[in-house]
Amino acid sequence: MDKNAKIFVAGRRGLAGSALVRRLRAAGYDNLLLPARAELDLTRQAETTGFLGREKPDYVFLAAGRVGGIAANSGFKAEFLYQNLMIEANVVHAAWLAGVNRLLFLGSSCIYPRDCPQPIREEYLLTGPLEVTNDAYAIAKIAGLKMCESYNRQYGTAYVSVMPANLYGPNDNYDPETGHVLPALIRKAHEAKVSGREELAVWGTGGPRREFLHADDLAAACVFLMEREDIRSGTFNVGTGKDISIRELAELIARTVGFSGKIVLDPSRPDGTPRKLLDAGKIAALGWRPSIGLAAGLGRTYADFLAGGRA
Ligand code: GFB
């Protein structure tokens, strides 16, 4: 990528998009297109086509989407499916119409079958049924990945897809009901500590295992792939190669936050997928590795939470 290249980051305020903007700026890319939601609603086709047709960026990072934790995913399936499909269809198609040759689409590890062999390789896509708590979101993300593949095949574009492990970091959603487990437990543990409560409620059995990736590592991987002009297609898993159980995560968060009370499991809430550890060997073979371990990343994230990054 030329340092003066015009780069559109869709979803610049989110966890992944804001990390991409930080990474691009740190690497010296200053010609960034970052329209506010009020200026450009990506669920609207005419606005999206008009914007990309006018601006004609050289590169597009598609990090916009409706996201949320297990409760939001299963409670708002219609919105998750509709909004993500609209955004992907509008942005990918409008990018092609505007002559954008390179685009990076962000998906999620939940696109893979629920009971996939572990660690999960990219080729396990569509080899079995999805997890029901997030099947609507997963179907939308699979559609986005297939759009990239199809446009490459029919029109010769170079659109790649990245499937990250469970993300965390600055600008996360710390809402205890709609957020993902890591930010939700940071908030709950912090509030339990400051109000002197004895118990921290953890949903499910505590047994499911998750792999957590800091958003700054994801952004580094995405910029790495975009800078490789020889990478013109394909799906790339991005993770750390390590997972932990939800109970272990809750204990680690309690230590990080300084909450010394009891962890109480609530099995009336869903567990979701038992395990989703990614095999990130494909991007590793190109020479990219993550650099932020979970303990250090959690410490940084709690500091960010305390500093007010609790959108
Ligand atoms: O992060 P999370 O909401 O999403 O939940 P998924 C992960 C695990 O943590 C589940 C448990 O087993 C939850 O039951 N958990 C325990 C909690 N306490 C809490 C809590 O206070 N809040 C939350 N949210 N969970 C999402 C998908 O699945 O992962 C999305 O719904 C997306 O599609 C995302 O792909 C990465 O990992 O289960």
mmCIF file of C-alpha atoms and ligand atoms in Angstrom:
data_model
loop_
_atom_site.group_PDB
_atom_site.id
_atom_site.type_symbol
_atom_site.label_atom_id
_atom_site.label_comp_id
_atom_site.label_asym_id
_atom_site.label_seq_id
_atom_site.Cartn_x
_atom_site.Cartn_y
_atom_site.Cartn_z
ATOM 1 C CA MET A 1 0.000 0.000 0.000
ATOM 2 C CA ASP A 2 1.300 3.417 -0.937
ATOM 3 C CA LYS A 3 1.432 5.743 2.094
ATOM 4 C CA ASN A 4 -0.748 8.228 0.190
ATOM 5 C CA ALA A 5 -3.299 5.606 -0.806
ATOM 6 C CA LYS A 6 -6.910 6.538 -0.127
ATOM 7 C CA ILE A 7 -8.230 4.093 2.466
ATOM 8 C CA PHE A 8 -11.849 3.732 3.560
ATOM 9 C CA VAL A 9 -12.362 2.173 7.002
ATOM 10 C CA ALA A 10 -16.025 1.209 7.332
ATOM 11 C CA GLY A 11 -16.979 0.936 11.016
ATOM 12 C CA ARG A 12 -14.321 3.297 12.338
ATOM 13 C CA ARG A 13 -15.968 3.707 15.757
ATOM 14 C CA GLY A 14 -16.201 0.013 16.593
ATOM 15 C CA LEU A 15 -13.752 -2.281 18.362
ATOM 16 C CA ALA A 16 -12.134 -3.570 15.158
ATOM 17 C CA GLY A 17 -12.521 -0.408 13.054
ATOM 18 C CA SER A 18 -11.033 1.917 15.669
ATOM 19 C CA ALA A 19 -8.066 -0.437 16.081
ATOM 20 C CA LEU A 20 -7.578 -0.389 12.309
ATOM 21 C CA VAL A 21 -7.551 3.409 12.277
ATOM 22 C CA ARG A 22 -4.935 3.476 15.084
ATOM 23 C CA ARG A 23 -2.782 0.934 13.278
ATOM 24 C CA LEU A 24 -3.009 2.636 9.883
ATOM 25 C CA ARG A 25 -2.139 6.037 11.369
ATOM 26 C CA ALA A 26 0.786 4.560 13.316
ATOM 27 C CA ALA A 27 2.090 3.026 10.089
ATOM 28 C CA GLY A 28 1.975 6.412 8.335
ATOM 29 C CA TYR A 29 -1.238 6.077 6.321
ATOM 30 C CA ASP A 30 -2.907 9.462 6.624
ATOM 31 C CA ASN A 31 -5.296 9.585 3.690
ATOM 32 C CA LEU A 32 -8.132 7.884 5.560
ATOM 33 C CA LEU A 33 -11.809 8.179 4.673
ATOM 34 C CA LEU A 34 -13.744 8.053 7.943
ATOM 35 C CA PRO A 35 -17.304 9.289 7.415
ATOM 36 C CA ALA A 36 -19.531 9.551 10.487
ATOM 37 C CA ARG A 37 -22.701 7.457 10.694
ATOM 38 C CA ALA A 38 -24.802 10.612 10.216
ATOM 39 C CA GLU A 39 -23.014 11.262 6.900
ATOM 40 C CA LEU A 40 -23.169 7.711 5.589
ATOM 41 C CA ASP A 41 -25.544 4.905 6.555
ATOM 42 C CA LEU A 42 -24.088 1.727 5.042
ATOM 43 C CA THR A 43 -27.425 -0.088 5.235
ATOM 44 C CA ARG A 44 -28.659 2.322 2.540
ATOM 45 C CA GLN A 45 -27.663 1.290 -0.948
ATOM 46 C CA ALA A 46 -27.927 4.678 -2.701
ATOM 47 C CA GLU A 47 -25.875 6.449 -0.005
ATOM 48 C CA THR A 48 -23.192 3.760 -0.061
ATOM 49 C CA THR A 49 -22.955 3.619 -3.854
ATOM 50 C CA GLY A 50 -22.891 7.428 -4.022
ATOM 51 C CA PHE A 51 -20.144 7.710 -1.397
ATOM 52 C CA LEU A 52 -17.835 5.080 -2.879
ATOM 53 C CA GLY A 53 -18.496 6.306 -6.435
ATOM 54 C CA ARG A 54 -17.529 9.851 -5.433
ATOM 55 C CA GLU A 55 -14.548 9.009 -3.277
ATOM 56 C CA LYS A 56 -13.124 6.051 -5.228
ATOM 57 C CA PRO A 57 -10.817 4.771 -2.467
ATOM 58 C CA ASP A 58 -7.875 2.522 -3.315
ATOM 59 C CA TYR A 59 -8.476 0.211 -0.344
ATOM 60 C CA VAL A 60 -11.500 -0.691 1.759
ATOM 61 C CA PHE A 61 -11.473 -2.285 5.222
ATOM 62 C CA LEU A 62 -15.004 -3.523 5.935
ATOM 63 C CA ALA A 63 -15.228 -3.557 9.745
ATOM 64 C CA ALA A 64 -18.798 -2.208 9.985
ATOM 65 C CA GLY A 65 -21.563 -4.424 11.259
ATOM 66 C CA ARG A 66 -24.095 -5.151 13.952
ATOM 67 C CA VAL A 67 -22.274 -7.095 16.672
ATOM 68 C CA GLY A 68 -22.927 -8.284 20.208
ATOM 69 C CA GLY A 69 -22.541 -11.067 22.733
ATOM 70 C CA ILE A 70 -24.486 -14.281 23.003
ATOM 71 C CA ALA A 71 -27.676 -12.654 24.391
ATOM 72 C CA ALA A 72 -27.787 -9.892 21.757
ATOM 73 C CA ASN A 73 -27.053 -12.401 19.008
ATOM 74 C CA SER A 74 -29.889 -14.704 19.999
ATOM 75 C CA GLY A 75 -32.317 -11.931 21.027
ATOM 76 C CA PHE A 76 -32.027 -9.752 17.913
ATOM 77 C CA LYS A 77 -31.539 -12.315 15.157
ATOM 78 C CA ALA A 78 -33.601 -10.408 12.588
ATOM 79 C CA GLU A 79 -31.618 -7.195 13.080
ATOM 80 C CA PHE A 80 -28.283 -9.024 13.066
ATOM 81 C CA LEU A 81 -29.120 -10.793 9.816
ATOM 82 C CA TYR A 82 -30.693 -7.808 8.062
ATOM 83 C CA GLN A 83 -28.176 -5.133 9.022
ATOM 84 C CA ASN A 84 -25.086 -7.229 8.370
ATOM 85 C CA LEU A 85 -26.378 -8.497 5.018
ATOM 86 C CA MET A 86 -27.289 -4.969 3.900
ATOM 87 C CA ILE A 87 -23.924 -3.506 4.907
ATOM 88 C CA GLU A 88 -21.924 -6.266 3.195
ATOM 89 C CA ALA A 89 -24.024 -6.313 0.037
ATOM 90 C CA ASN A 90 -23.939 -2.520 -0.271
ATOM 91 C CA VAL A 91 -20.243 -2.027 0.502
ATOM 92 C CA VAL A 92 -18.844 -4.927 -1.540
ATOM 93 C CA HIS A 93 -21.012 -4.186 -4.568
ATOM 94 C CA ALA A 94 -20.462 -0.412 -4.403
ATOM 95 C CA ALA A 95 -16.707 -0.970 -3.987
ATOM 96 C CA TRP A 96 -16.669 -3.064 -7.147
ATOM 97 C CA LEU A 97 -18.755 -0.478 -9.036
ATOM 98 C CA ALA A 98 -16.320 2.243 -7.914
ATOM 99 C CA GLY A 99 -13.345 0.254 -9.192
ATOM 100 C CA VAL A 100 -11.932 -0.657 -5.770
ATOM 101 C CA ASN A 101 -9.534 -3.509 -6.431
ATOM 102 C CA ARG A 102 -8.621 -4.399 -2.837
ATOM 103 C CA LEU A 103 -11.005 -4.915 0.061
ATOM 104 C CA LEU A 104 -10.698 -6.745 3.375
ATOM 105 C CA PHE A 105 -13.883 -8.150 4.903
ATOM 106 C CA LEU A 106 -14.097 -8.909 8.616
ATOM 107 C CA GLY A 107 -16.104 -11.916 9.766
ATOM 108 C CA SER A 108 -16.065 -13.978 12.930
ATOM 109 C CA SER A 109 -15.041 -17.415 14.168
ATOM 110 C CA CYS A 110 -18.745 -18.222 14.669
ATOM 111 C CA ILE A 111 -19.089 -18.865 10.910
ATOM 112 C CA TYR A 112 -17.687 -22.363 11.444
ATOM 113 C CA PRO A 113 -19.816 -25.392 12.383
ATOM 114 C CA ARG A 114 -20.703 -25.669 16.065
ATOM 115 C CA ASP A 115 -19.038 -29.015 16.560
ATOM 116 C CA CYS A 116 -16.009 -28.442 14.377
ATOM 117 C CA PRO A 117 -12.765 -30.355 14.881
ATOM 118 C CA GLN A 118 -10.334 -28.175 16.887
ATOM 119 C CA PRO A 119 -8.313 -26.169 16.111
ATOM 120 C CA ILE A 120 -10.562 -24.868 13.329
ATOM 121 C CA ARG A 121 -9.075 -24.628 9.847
ATOM 122 C CA GLU A 122 -10.486 -22.339 7.163
ATOM 123 C CA GLU A 123 -11.604 -25.283 5.025
ATOM 124 C CA TYR A 124 -14.042 -26.500 7.720
ATOM 125 C CA LEU A 125 -16.505 -23.787 6.615
ATOM 126 C CA LEU A 126 -19.922 -25.237 5.710
ATOM 127 C CA THR A 127 -19.096 -28.767 6.802
ATOM 128 C CA GLY A 128 -21.759 -28.950 9.560
ATOM 129 C CA PRO A 129 -24.631 -27.174 11.376
ATOM 130 C CA LEU A 130 -24.107 -23.775 13.037
ATOM 131 C CA GLU A 131 -24.512 -22.875 16.729
ATOM 132 C CA VAL A 132 -28.128 -21.724 17.183
ATOM 133 C CA THR A 133 -27.397 -18.734 19.455
ATOM 134 C CA ASN A 134 -25.592 -16.972 16.602
ATOM 135 C CA ASP A 135 -26.693 -18.653 13.380
ATOM 136 C CA ALA A 136 -28.296 -15.481 11.942
ATOM 137 C CA TYR A 137 -25.096 -13.482 12.426
ATOM 138 C CA ALA A 138 -22.987 -16.370 11.124
ATOM 139 C CA ILE A 139 -25.099 -16.738 7.965
ATOM 140 C CA ALA A 140 -24.665 -13.009 7.265
ATOM 141 C CA LYS A 141 -20.886 -13.270 7.731
ATOM 142 C CA ILE A 142 -20.711 -16.368 5.518
ATOM 143 C CA ALA A 143 -22.608 -14.397 2.862
ATOM 144 C CA GLY A 144 -20.006 -11.600 3.091
ATOM 145 C CA LEU A 145 -17.146 -14.045 2.672
ATOM 146 C CA LYS A 146 -18.922 -15.614 -0.325
ATOM 147 C CA MET A 147 -19.454 -12.157 -1.846
ATOM 148 C CA CYS A 148 -15.700 -11.559 -1.725
ATOM 149 C CA GLU A 149 -14.995 -14.957 -3.320
ATOM 150 C CA SER A 150 -17.684 -14.459 -5.971
ATOM 151 C CA TYR A 151 -16.620 -10.956 -6.971
ATOM 152 C CA ASN A 152 -13.013 -12.136 -7.229
ATOM 153 C CA ARG A 153 -14.058 -15.038 -9.423
ATOM 154 C CA GLN A 154 -16.424 -13.153 -11.703
ATOM 155 C CA TYR A 155 -14.805 -9.704 -11.796
ATOM 156 C CA GLY A 156 -11.143 -10.343 -10.962
ATOM 157 C CA THR A 157 -11.113 -8.217 -7.796
ATOM 158 C CA ALA A 158 -8.741 -8.940 -4.873
ATOM 159 C CA TYR A 159 -11.104 -9.120 -1.878
ATOM 160 C CA VAL A 160 -9.931 -11.130 1.148
ATOM 161 C CA SER A 161 -11.724 -12.201 4.341
ATOM 162 C CA VAL A 162 -10.413 -12.362 7.895
ATOM 163 C CA MET A 163 -12.046 -14.451 10.628
ATOM 164 C CA PRO A 164 -10.860 -13.329 14.060
ATOM 165 C CA ALA A 165 -11.214 -15.127 17.389
ATOM 166 C CA ASN A 166 -13.321 -13.371 20.090
ATOM 167 C CA LEU A 167 -12.074 -9.773 20.068
ATOM 168 C CA TYR A 168 -11.533 -7.392 22.983
ATOM 169 C CA GLY A 169 -9.855 -4.030 23.537
ATOM 170 C CA PRO A 170 -10.583 -0.272 23.507
ATOM 171 C CA ASN A 171 -14.026 0.929 22.368
ATOM 172 C CA ASP A 172 -15.696 -2.352 23.265
ATOM 173 C CA ASN A 173 -19.319 -2.587 24.380
ATOM 174 C CA TYR A 174 -19.291 -2.947 28.178
ATOM 175 C CA ASP A 175 -23.040 -3.372 28.501
ATOM 176 C CA PRO A 176 -23.636 -6.331 30.865
ATOM 177 C CA GLU A 177 -26.571 -7.663 28.828
ATOM 178 C CA THR A 178 -25.609 -7.052 25.173
ATOM 179 C CA GLY A 179 -21.789 -7.122 25.358
ATOM 180 C CA HIS A 180 -19.441 -10.052 24.875
ATOM 181 C CA VAL A 181 -18.245 -12.020 27.877
ATOM 182 C CA LEU A 182 -14.915 -10.269 28.442
ATOM 183 C CA PRO A 183 -16.124 -6.648 28.580
ATOM 184 C CA ALA A 184 -19.334 -7.686 30.381
ATOM 185 C CA LEU A 185 -17.361 -9.445 33.125
ATOM 186 C CA ILE A 186 -14.896 -6.529 33.434
ATOM 187 C CA ARG A 187 -17.814 -4.251 34.116
ATOM 188 C CA LYS A 188 -19.617 -6.639 36.451
ATOM 189 C CA ALA A 189 -16.446 -7.420 38.438
ATOM 190 C CA HIS A 190 -15.539 -3.724 38.674
ATOM 191 C CA GLU A 191 -19.012 -2.740 39.842
ATOM 192 C CA ALA A 192 -19.131 -5.635 42.336
ATOM 193 C CA LYS A 193 -15.776 -4.489 43.740
ATOM 194 C CA VAL A 194 -16.662 -0.806 44.129
ATOM 195 C CA SER A 195 -20.057 -1.522 45.652
ATOM 196 C CA GLY A 196 -18.650 -4.176 47.992
ATOM 197 C CA ARG A 197 -20.778 -7.028 46.612
ATOM 198 C CA GLU A 198 -19.709 -10.581 47.450
ATOM 199 C CA GLU A 199 -20.686 -12.300 44.195
ATOM 200 C CA LEU A 200 -19.863 -12.106 40.495
ATOM 201 C CA ALA A 201 -22.545 -13.711 38.281
ATOM 202 C CA VAL A 202 -21.137 -15.677 35.346
ATOM 203 C CA TRP A 203 -23.548 -17.014 32.706
ATOM 204 C CA GLY A 204 -23.688 -20.678 31.781
ATOM 205 C CA THR A 205 -21.679 -23.571 33.183
ATOM 206 C CA GLY A 206 -18.270 -21.864 32.930
ATOM 207 C CA GLY A 207 -17.129 -24.812 30.820
ATOM 208 C CA PRO A 208 -17.111 -23.383 27.275
ATOM 209 C CA ARG A 209 -13.694 -22.433 25.978
ATOM 210 C CA ARG A 210 -12.937 -19.247 24.065
ATOM 211 C CA GLU A 211 -9.900 -17.775 22.320
ATOM 212 C CA PHE A 212 -9.462 -14.034 22.920
ATOM 213 C CA LEU A 213 -7.624 -11.759 20.493
ATOM 214 C CA HIS A 214 -6.727 -8.147 21.244
ATOM 215 C CA ALA A 215 -8.158 -5.785 18.608
ATOM 216 C CA ASP A 216 -4.689 -4.263 18.068
ATOM 217 C CA ASP A 217 -3.378 -7.685 17.043
ATOM 218 C CA LEU A 218 -6.302 -8.113 14.655
ATOM 219 C CA ALA A 219 -5.628 -4.688 13.128
ATOM 220 C CA ALA A 220 -1.950 -5.532 12.684
ATOM 221 C CA ALA A 221 -2.922 -8.762 10.889
ATOM 222 C CA CYS A 222 -5.356 -6.935 8.587
ATOM 223 C CA VAL A 223 -2.831 -4.249 7.605
ATOM 224 C CA PHE A 224 -0.211 -6.973 7.099
ATOM 225 C CA LEU A 225 -2.522 -8.798 4.658
ATOM 226 C CA MET A 226 -3.508 -5.631 2.811
ATOM 227 C CA GLU A 227 0.150 -4.642 2.412
ATOM 228 C CA ARG A 228 0.856 -8.001 0.769
ATOM 229 C CA GLU A 229 -0.140 -7.164 -2.794
ATOM 230 C CA ASP A 230 0.408 -10.821 -3.734
ATOM 231 C CA ILE A 231 -2.449 -11.932 -1.437
ATOM 232 C CA ARG A 232 -5.441 -11.522 -3.739
ATOM 233 C CA SER A 233 -8.088 -13.848 -2.299
ATOM 234 C CA GLY A 234 -8.927 -16.284 0.461
ATOM 235 C CA THR A 235 -10.041 -16.473 4.075
ATOM 236 C CA PHE A 236 -7.564 -16.098 6.936
ATOM 237 C CA ASN A 237 -8.183 -17.093 10.548
ATOM 238 C CA VAL A 238 -6.553 -14.765 13.078
ATOM 239 C CA GLY A 239 -6.097 -15.826 16.695
ATOM 240 C CA THR A 240 -3.534 -16.474 19.384
ATOM 241 C CA GLY A 241 -3.619 -20.284 19.298
ATOM 242 C CA LYS A 242 -4.627 -20.426 22.994
ATOM 243 C CA ASP A 243 -8.050 -20.706 24.572
ATOM 244 C CA ILE A 244 -9.327 -20.721 28.157
ATOM 245 C CA SER A 245 -12.556 -21.742 29.865
ATOM 246 C CA ILE A 246 -15.104 -19.081 30.831
ATOM 247 C CA ARG A 247 -14.534 -19.937 34.489
ATOM 248 C CA GLU A 248 -10.778 -19.364 34.090
ATOM 249 C CA LEU A 249 -11.506 -16.110 32.274
ATOM 250 C CA ALA A 250 -13.760 -14.965 35.134
ATOM 251 C CA GLU A 251 -10.992 -15.766 37.638
ATOM 252 C CA LEU A 252 -8.419 -13.867 35.576
ATOM 253 C CA ILE A 253 -10.741 -10.855 35.282
ATOM 254 C CA ALA A 254 -11.455 -10.957 39.031
ATOM 255 C CA ARG A 255 -7.681 -10.844 39.711
ATOM 256 C CA THR A 256 -7.122 -8.056 37.153
ATOM 257 C CA VAL A 257 -9.916 -5.916 38.586
ATOM 258 C CA GLY A 258 -9.168 -6.742 42.230
ATOM 259 C CA PHE A 259 -12.505 -8.410 42.969
ATOM 260 C CA SER A 260 -12.024 -10.942 45.740
ATOM 261 C CA GLY A 261 -15.580 -12.261 46.181
ATOM 262 C CA LYS A 262 -17.150 -15.444 44.881
ATOM 263 C CA ILE A 263 -17.778 -16.462 41.263
ATOM 264 C CA VAL A 264 -21.343 -17.750 40.958
ATOM 265 C CA LEU A 265 -22.363 -19.641 37.824
ATOM 266 C CA ASP A 266 -25.846 -19.176 36.321
ATOM 267 C CA PRO A 267 -26.612 -22.272 34.231
ATOM 268 C CA SER A 268 -30.005 -20.841 33.235
ATOM 269 C CA ARG A 269 -28.098 -18.677 30.696
ATOM 270 C CA PRO A 270 -26.822 -20.341 27.489
ATOM 271 C CA ASP A 271 -23.288 -21.669 27.023
ATOM 272 C CA GLY A 272 -23.236 -21.321 23.227
ATOM 273 C CA THR A 273 -20.531 -23.099 21.266
ATOM 274 C CA PRO A 274 -18.498 -25.488 23.464
ATOM 275 C CA ARG A 275 -15.191 -24.474 21.904
ATOM 276 C CA LYS A 276 -13.900 -22.391 18.975
ATOM 277 C CA LEU A 277 -10.136 -22.412 18.857
ATOM 278 C CA LEU A 278 -8.842 -21.222 15.498
ATOM 279 C CA ASP A 279 -5.979 -22.706 13.542
ATOM 280 C CA ALA A 280 -4.165 -19.586 12.342
ATOM 281 C CA GLY A 281 -1.446 -21.515 10.549
ATOM 282 C CA LYS A 282 -2.306 -19.985 7.175
ATOM 283 C CA ILE A 283 -1.450 -16.390 8.166
ATOM 284 C CA ALA A 284 1.453 -17.629 10.332
ATOM 285 C CA ALA A 285 2.944 -19.273 7.232
ATOM 286 C CA LEU A 286 3.016 -15.808 5.624
ATOM 287 C CA GLY A 287 5.032 -14.509 8.578
ATOM 288 C CA TRP A 288 2.434 -12.866 10.863
ATOM 289 C CA ARG A 289 2.160 -13.601 14.613
ATOM 290 C CA PRO A 290 0.110 -11.966 17.410
ATOM 291 C CA SER A 291 2.019 -10.087 20.110
ATOM 292 C CA ILE A 292 -0.452 -9.342 22.933
ATOM 293 C CA GLY A 293 -1.008 -12.095 25.535
ATOM 294 C CA LEU A 294 -4.318 -12.298 27.392
ATOM 295 C CA ALA A 295 -3.054 -11.224 30.832
ATOM 296 C CA ALA A 296 -1.300 -8.125 29.439
ATOM 297 C CA GLY A 297 -4.193 -7.358 27.075
ATOM 298 C CA LEU A 298 -6.691 -7.585 29.935
ATOM 299 C CA GLY A 299 -4.638 -5.187 32.033
ATOM 300 C CA ARG A 300 -4.611 -2.659 29.180
ATOM 301 C CA THR A 301 -8.330 -3.138 28.612
ATOM 302 C CA TYR A 302 -9.220 -2.591 32.274
ATOM 303 C CA ALA A 303 -7.137 0.592 32.257
ATOM 304 C CA ASP A 304 -9.066 1.724 29.176
ATOM 305 C CA PHE A 305 -12.363 0.899 30.903
ATOM 306 C CA LEU A 306 -11.327 2.967 33.934
ATOM 307 C CA ALA A 307 -10.318 5.828 31.676
ATOM 308 C CA GLY A 308 -13.862 5.987 30.342
ATOM 309 C CA GLY A 309 -13.721 3.757 27.268
ATOM 310 C CA ARG A 310 -16.978 2.110 28.222
ATOM 311 C CA ALA A 311 -19.153 2.927 25.257
HETATM 312 O O1 GFB B 1 -18.759 -13.564 24.438
HETATM 313 P P1 GFB B 1 -20.050 -14.256 24.352
HETATM 314 O O2 GFB B 1 -21.266 -13.432 24.607
HETATM 315 O O3 GFB B 1 -20.238 -14.880 22.923
HETATM 316 O O4 GFB B 1 -20.099 -15.463 25.408
HETATM 317 P P2 GFB B 1 -19.897 -16.246 22.154
HETATM 318 C C1 GFB B 1 -19.073 -16.376 25.553
HETATM 319 C C2 GFB B 1 -19.358 -17.321 26.705
HETATM 320 O O5 GFB B 1 -19.279 -16.603 27.949
HETATM 321 C C3 GFB B 1 -20.723 -18.008 26.711
HETATM 322 C C4 GFB B 1 -20.386 -16.915 28.776
HETATM 323 O O6 GFB B 1 -20.545 -19.349 27.130
HETATM 324 C C5 GFB B 1 -21.495 -17.222 27.775
HETATM 325 O O7 GFB B 1 -22.532 -17.968 28.391
HETATM 326 N N1 GFB B 1 -20.637 -15.795 29.691
HETATM 327 C C6 GFB B 1 -20.484 -15.836 31.051
HETATM 328 C C7 GFB B 1 -21.072 -14.566 29.385
HETATM 329 N N2 GFB B 1 -20.832 -14.663 31.607
HETATM 330 C C8 GFB B 1 -21.195 -13.849 30.597
HETATM 331 C C9 GFB B 1 -21.651 -12.491 30.540
HETATM 332 O O8 GFB B 1 -21.796 -11.799 31.553
HETATM 333 N N3 GFB B 1 -21.896 -11.980 29.299
HETATM 334 C C10 GFB B 1 -21.732 -12.720 28.155
HETATM 335 N N4 GFB B 1 -21.991 -12.140 26.970
HETATM 336 N N5 GFB B 1 -21.351 -14.018 28.176
HETATM 337 C C11 GFB B 1 -20.414 -14.679 20.197
HETATM 338 C C12 GFB B 1 -21.396 -14.713 19.093
HETATM 339 O O9 GFB B 1 -20.522 -15.914 20.767
HETATM 340 O O10 GFB B 1 -19.095 -14.528 19.800
HETATM 341 C C13 GFB B 1 -21.120 -13.762 18.033
HETATM 342 O O11 GFB B 1 -22.691 -14.557 19.640
HETATM 343 C C14 GFB B 1 -19.669 -13.466 17.771
HETATM 344 O O12 GFB B 1 -21.708 -14.292 16.879
HETATM 345 C C15 GFB B 1 -18.794 -13.483 18.986
HETATM 346 O O13 GFB B 1 -19.156 -14.395 16.849
HETATM 347 C C16 GFB B 1 -17.323 -13.477 18.684
HETATM 348 O O14 GFB B 1 -18.428 -16.454 22.033
HETATM 349 O O15 GFB B 1 -20.657 -17.392 22.707
#
